[in-house]
Amino acid sequence: MTRFLEGKTALVTGSVQGIGLAVAKALGSAGARVVVHGLASRDDGAAAEAAITEAGAPATRFYGTDLRDPDAIDALMDEVAIWGGPDILVNNAGIQKTVSLEAATRETWEMILAVNLSAAFHTMRRAMPGMGERGYGRVVNIASVHGLVASVEKAPYVASKFGLVGLSRVAALEYAAAGSKASGGVTVNCICPGWTETDILGPQIAARAAAHGGDRDAGIASLLSEKEPTGRLSDPSEIGALALWLCNPIAHNLTGTAIPVDGGWTTQ
């Protein structure tokens, strides 16, 4: 692995597990210092730091910032500024609640929008001016296939992810001319995973498994058969590998995209 991110700082929200941890490990393997984040215990944060360090990160720091609080996000960004500000920002933290539009409460709506969309706005607003000044920067927003297509009983989640794709495209346009091919430029892209083996998918898998006598594999197959022609779950490490490639200076001209990793879901 070429350590093309030596000297760079990456902030990855929601990086104590799942996709966020996989992305953080991938970035660390290429030499980036990694700011680790999550609503987790100090022990869980330390475990994530250890895994990212083992992957190759020269330094890590853990913060348990509540992304529903804009003031707390500002404080986090002030802390990251000690390392010179993030060269790479990965907005991965997200929450979901499956609920009908009729049954969704105001609190559910506001909580999901705050974490999945508003937090990305607050981090990007603080991080991107410095990226522009340095001539290199990468924002990788982990959206979802639900940033491209809708599903029933996910109105707040789908709205937040469609919004994240739109926010990313605006930012990509505003910073498109920053930097150069030589410096790597400043790019903003979304990755839109389909069914991925993460905790957020757990309740849906459990429900399907229950309908198949507790057979988890049968439950997964049932879930995938409705959406993904490949019939395969993605692994978080695959999303990490894609995020890492997007951070390579060679990807200077790839910006404003929403890349589905969805087994053909959105091709149909």
Coordinates of C-alpha atoms in Angstrom, one line a residue:
M1 CA 0.0 0.0 0.0
T2 CA 1.4 3.4 -1.0
R3 CA 1.1 5.7 1.9
F4 CA -0.1 8.6 -0.2
L5 CA -1.9 10.2 2.8
E6 CA 1.2 10.8 4.9
G7 CA 0.9 14.1 6.7
K8 CA -2.8 14.3 6.1
T9 CA -5.5 14.4 8.8
A10 CA -8.8 12.6 8.4
L11 CA -12.0 13.1 10.5
V12 CA -14.4 10.2 10.2
T13 CA -17.6 10.5 12.1
G14 CA -19.3 7.3 13.3
S15 CA -16.0 5.5 13.1
V16 CA -16.0 3.1 16.1
Q17 CA -17.7 0.4 14.2
G18 CA -19.1 -0.7 10.8
I19 CA -18.5 1.3 7.7
G20 CA -17.0 4.2 9.6
L21 CA -14.3 2.0 11.2
A22 CA -13.6 0.3 7.9
V23 CA -13.1 3.7 6.2
A24 CA -10.9 4.9 9.1
K25 CA -8.7 1.8 8.9
A26 CA -8.3 2.2 5.1
L27 CA -7.3 5.9 5.5
G28 CA -4.9 5.0 8.3
S29 CA -3.3 2.3 6.2
A30 CA -2.4 5.0 3.7
G31 CA -0.7 7.1 6.3
A32 CA -3.4 9.5 7.5
R33 CA -3.8 10.6 11.1
V34 CA -7.3 9.8 12.0
V35 CA -9.8 11.6 14.3
V36 CA -12.1 8.9 15.5
H37 CA -15.6 9.7 16.5
G38 CA -18.7 8.0 17.9
L39 CA -21.3 8.0 20.7
A40 CA -19.4 5.2 22.5
S41 CA -17.7 4.5 25.7
R42 CA -14.1 5.4 26.2
D43 CA -13.2 1.7 26.1
D44 CA -15.0 1.2 22.7
G45 CA -13.3 4.4 21.5
A46 CA -9.9 3.0 22.6
A47 CA -10.6 -0.3 20.8
A48 CA -11.4 1.5 17.6
E49 CA -8.2 3.6 17.9
A50 CA -6.2 0.5 18.4
A51 CA -7.6 -1.2 15.3
I52 CA -7.0 1.9 13.2
T53 CA -3.4 2.2 14.6
E54 CA -2.8 -1.4 13.8
A55 CA -4.0 -0.7 10.2
G56 CA -1.2 1.8 9.9
A57 CA -2.4 5.2 11.2
P58 CA 0.5 7.2 12.7
A59 CA -1.8 8.9 15.3
T60 CA -5.4 8.8 16.4
R61 CA -7.7 10.8 18.7
F62 CA -11.2 9.8 19.9
Y63 CA -14.1 12.2 20.5
G64 CA -17.6 11.3 21.6
T65 CA -19.3 14.4 20.2
D66 CA -23.1 14.4 20.0
L67 CA -23.7 15.4 16.4
R68 CA -27.2 16.6 17.2
D69 CA -25.6 19.6 18.9
P70 CA -24.2 22.2 16.5
D71 CA -22.2 23.8 19.3
A72 CA -20.6 20.5 20.1
I73 CA -19.7 20.0 16.5
D74 CA -18.0 23.4 16.5
A75 CA -16.0 22.4 19.5
L76 CA -15.0 19.2 17.7
M77 CA -13.8 21.1 14.7
D78 CA -11.8 23.4 16.9
E79 CA -10.1 20.4 18.4
V80 CA -9.3 19.0 14.9
A81 CA -7.9 22.4 14.0
I82 CA -5.0 21.6 16.4
W83 CA -3.9 19.1 13.7
G84 CA -4.3 21.8 11.1
G85 CA -7.9 21.0 10.3
P86 CA -9.1 18.0 8.3
D87 CA -7.7 17.3 4.9
I88 CA -10.2 14.5 4.6
L89 CA -13.7 14.6 6.0
V90 CA -15.9 11.5 6.0
N91 CA -19.4 12.0 7.2
N92 CA -20.5 8.5 8.0
A93 CA -22.5 8.8 11.3
G94 CA -26.1 8.0 10.7
I95 CA -29.2 6.8 12.4
Q96 CA -32.4 5.2 11.1
K97 CA -35.8 4.4 12.4
T98 CA -38.3 2.4 10.3
V99 CA -41.7 4.1 10.7
S100 CA -44.6 5.1 8.5
L101 CA -45.1 8.8 7.6
E102 CA -48.3 8.7 9.6
A103 CA -46.6 7.3 12.7
A104 CA -43.4 9.3 12.6
T105 CA -43.1 11.8 15.4
R106 CA -41.5 15.3 15.2
E107 CA -38.8 14.1 17.5
T108 CA -37.9 11.2 15.1
W109 CA -37.8 13.5 12.1
E110 CA -35.6 16.1 13.9
M111 CA -33.2 13.6 15.3
I112 CA -32.6 11.8 12.0
L113 CA -32.2 15.0 10.1
A114 CA -29.8 16.4 12.7
V115 CA -27.4 13.5 12.6
N116 CA -27.7 12.4 9.0
L117 CA -27.8 15.8 7.3
S118 CA -27.3 18.8 9.5
A119 CA -24.2 17.4 11.1
A120 CA -22.6 17.1 7.6
F121 CA -23.4 20.7 6.8
H122 CA -21.8 21.8 10.0
T123 CA -18.6 19.8 9.5
M124 CA -18.3 20.7 5.8
R125 CA -18.9 24.4 6.5
R126 CA -15.9 24.4 8.9
A127 CA -13.6 22.0 7.1
M128 CA -13.8 23.0 3.4
P129 CA -12.4 26.6 3.5
G130 CA -9.1 25.2 4.8
M131 CA -9.1 22.5 2.1
G132 CA -9.6 25.2 -0.5
E133 CA -6.7 27.2 0.9
R134 CA -4.4 24.1 0.9
G135 CA -5.4 23.0 -2.6
Y136 CA -6.2 19.5 -1.5
G137 CA -9.3 18.2 0.3
R138 CA -11.6 15.3 0.2
V139 CA -15.2 15.1 1.5
V140 CA -16.7 11.6 1.3
N141 CA -20.3 11.5 2.5
I142 CA -21.7 8.1 3.3
A143 CA -25.2 8.5 2.0
S144 CA -27.2 5.4 1.1
V145 CA -29.0 3.8 -1.8
H146 CA -31.9 5.7 -0.1
G147 CA -30.2 8.9 -1.3
L148 CA -31.1 7.8 -4.8
V149 CA -34.4 5.8 -4.5
A150 CA -37.1 5.7 -1.8
S151 CA -38.6 2.9 0.3
V152 CA -41.7 2.8 2.4
E153 CA -41.6 3.6 6.1
K154 CA -38.3 5.5 5.9
A155 CA -39.4 9.1 5.2
P156 CA -37.0 10.8 7.6
Y157 CA -34.1 8.6 6.6
V158 CA -34.7 8.9 2.9
A159 CA -35.2 12.7 3.1
S160 CA -31.9 13.0 5.0
K161 CA -30.0 11.0 2.5
F162 CA -31.4 12.7 -0.6
G163 CA -30.5 16.0 1.2
L164 CA -27.0 14.8 1.8
V165 CA -26.5 14.0 -1.9
G166 CA -27.8 17.4 -2.8
L167 CA -25.6 19.2 -0.3
S168 CA -22.6 17.3 -1.6
R169 CA -23.3 18.3 -5.2
V170 CA -23.5 22.0 -4.2
A171 CA -20.3 21.8 -2.3
A172 CA -18.6 20.0 -5.2
L173 CA -19.5 22.8 -7.5
E174 CA -18.5 25.6 -5.1
Y175 CA -15.0 24.0 -4.6
A176 CA -14.5 22.5 -8.1
A177 CA -11.8 25.1 -9.1
A178 CA -9.9 24.9 -5.8
G179 CA -6.3 23.5 -6.1
S180 CA -4.9 21.8 -9.2
K181 CA -4.2 18.5 -10.7
A182 CA -0.8 18.6 -9.1
S183 CA -2.1 19.4 -5.6
G184 CA -5.1 17.0 -5.9
G185 CA -7.9 19.6 -5.8
V186 CA -10.9 19.5 -3.6
T187 CA -13.6 17.0 -4.3
V188 CA -16.9 16.1 -2.7
N189 CA -18.5 12.7 -3.4
C190 CA -21.2 10.4 -1.9
I191 CA -21.0 6.7 -1.5
C192 CA -24.4 5.1 -1.6
P193 CA -24.3 1.6 -0.1
G194 CA -27.1 -0.8 -0.5
W195 CA -27.5 -3.7 1.9
T196 CA -24.3 -3.8 3.9
E197 CA -23.3 -6.0 6.9
T198 CA -23.6 -3.4 9.6
D199 CA -25.5 -3.0 12.9
I200 CA -28.0 -0.6 11.3
L201 CA -29.3 -3.5 9.2
G202 CA -29.7 -5.8 12.2
P203 CA -33.3 -5.2 13.0
Q204 CA -34.4 -5.8 9.4
I205 CA -32.4 -9.0 9.2
A206 CA -33.8 -10.2 12.5
A207 CA -37.4 -9.6 11.3
R208 CA -36.8 -11.5 8.1
A209 CA -35.0 -14.3 10.0
A210 CA -38.0 -14.6 12.4
A211 CA -40.3 -15.1 9.4
H212 CA -38.1 -18.0 8.3
G213 CA -38.0 -19.9 11.5
G214 CA -34.9 -18.0 12.8
D215 CA -32.7 -18.9 9.8
R216 CA -30.5 -15.8 9.4
D217 CA -29.2 -16.7 6.0
A218 CA -32.7 -17.3 4.7
G219 CA -33.7 -13.9 6.2
I220 CA -30.9 -12.2 4.4
A221 CA -31.7 -13.9 1.1
S222 CA -35.3 -12.8 1.5
L223 CA -34.3 -9.2 2.1
L224 CA -31.9 -9.1 -0.8
S225 CA -34.2 -10.8 -3.2
E226 CA -36.5 -7.7 -3.2
K227 CA -33.8 -5.2 -4.2
E228 CA -30.3 -6.5 -5.1
P229 CA -29.9 -8.6 -8.2
T230 CA -26.5 -9.9 -7.1
G231 CA -28.1 -11.3 -4.0
R232 CA -25.0 -10.4 -2.0
L233 CA -24.4 -8.2 1.0
S234 CA -21.5 -5.7 0.8
D235 CA -18.8 -5.8 3.5
P236 CA -17.8 -2.5 5.2
S237 CA -14.2 -3.0 4.0
E238 CA -15.4 -2.7 0.4
I239 CA -16.8 0.8 1.2
G240 CA -13.5 1.6 3.0
A241 CA -11.5 0.7 -0.1
L242 CA -13.7 2.9 -2.3
A243 CA -13.4 5.8 0.1
L244 CA -9.7 5.5 0.1
W245 CA -9.5 5.6 -3.7
L246 CA -11.6 8.7 -3.7
C247 CA -9.0 10.3 -1.4
N248 CA -6.1 9.6 -3.8
P249 CA -4.8 12.7 -5.6
I250 CA -5.4 10.7 -8.8
A251 CA -9.1 11.2 -8.2
H252 CA -8.9 15.0 -8.6
N253 CA -11.5 15.1 -11.4
L254 CA -14.1 12.9 -9.8
T255 CA -16.4 15.2 -7.9
G256 CA -20.1 15.7 -7.3
T257 CA -20.9 12.0 -7.8
A258 CA -23.2 9.7 -5.8
I259 CA -21.7 6.2 -6.3
P260 CA -24.0 3.3 -5.6
V261 CA -22.6 0.1 -4.1
D262 CA -25.8 -1.7 -4.3
G263 CA -25.7 -4.9 -6.3
G264 CA -27.6 -3.4 -9.1
W265 CA -30.5 -2.1 -7.0
T266 CA -30.7 1.3 -8.6
T267 CA -30.0 -0.1 -12.1
Q268 CA -33.5 -1.6 -12.2

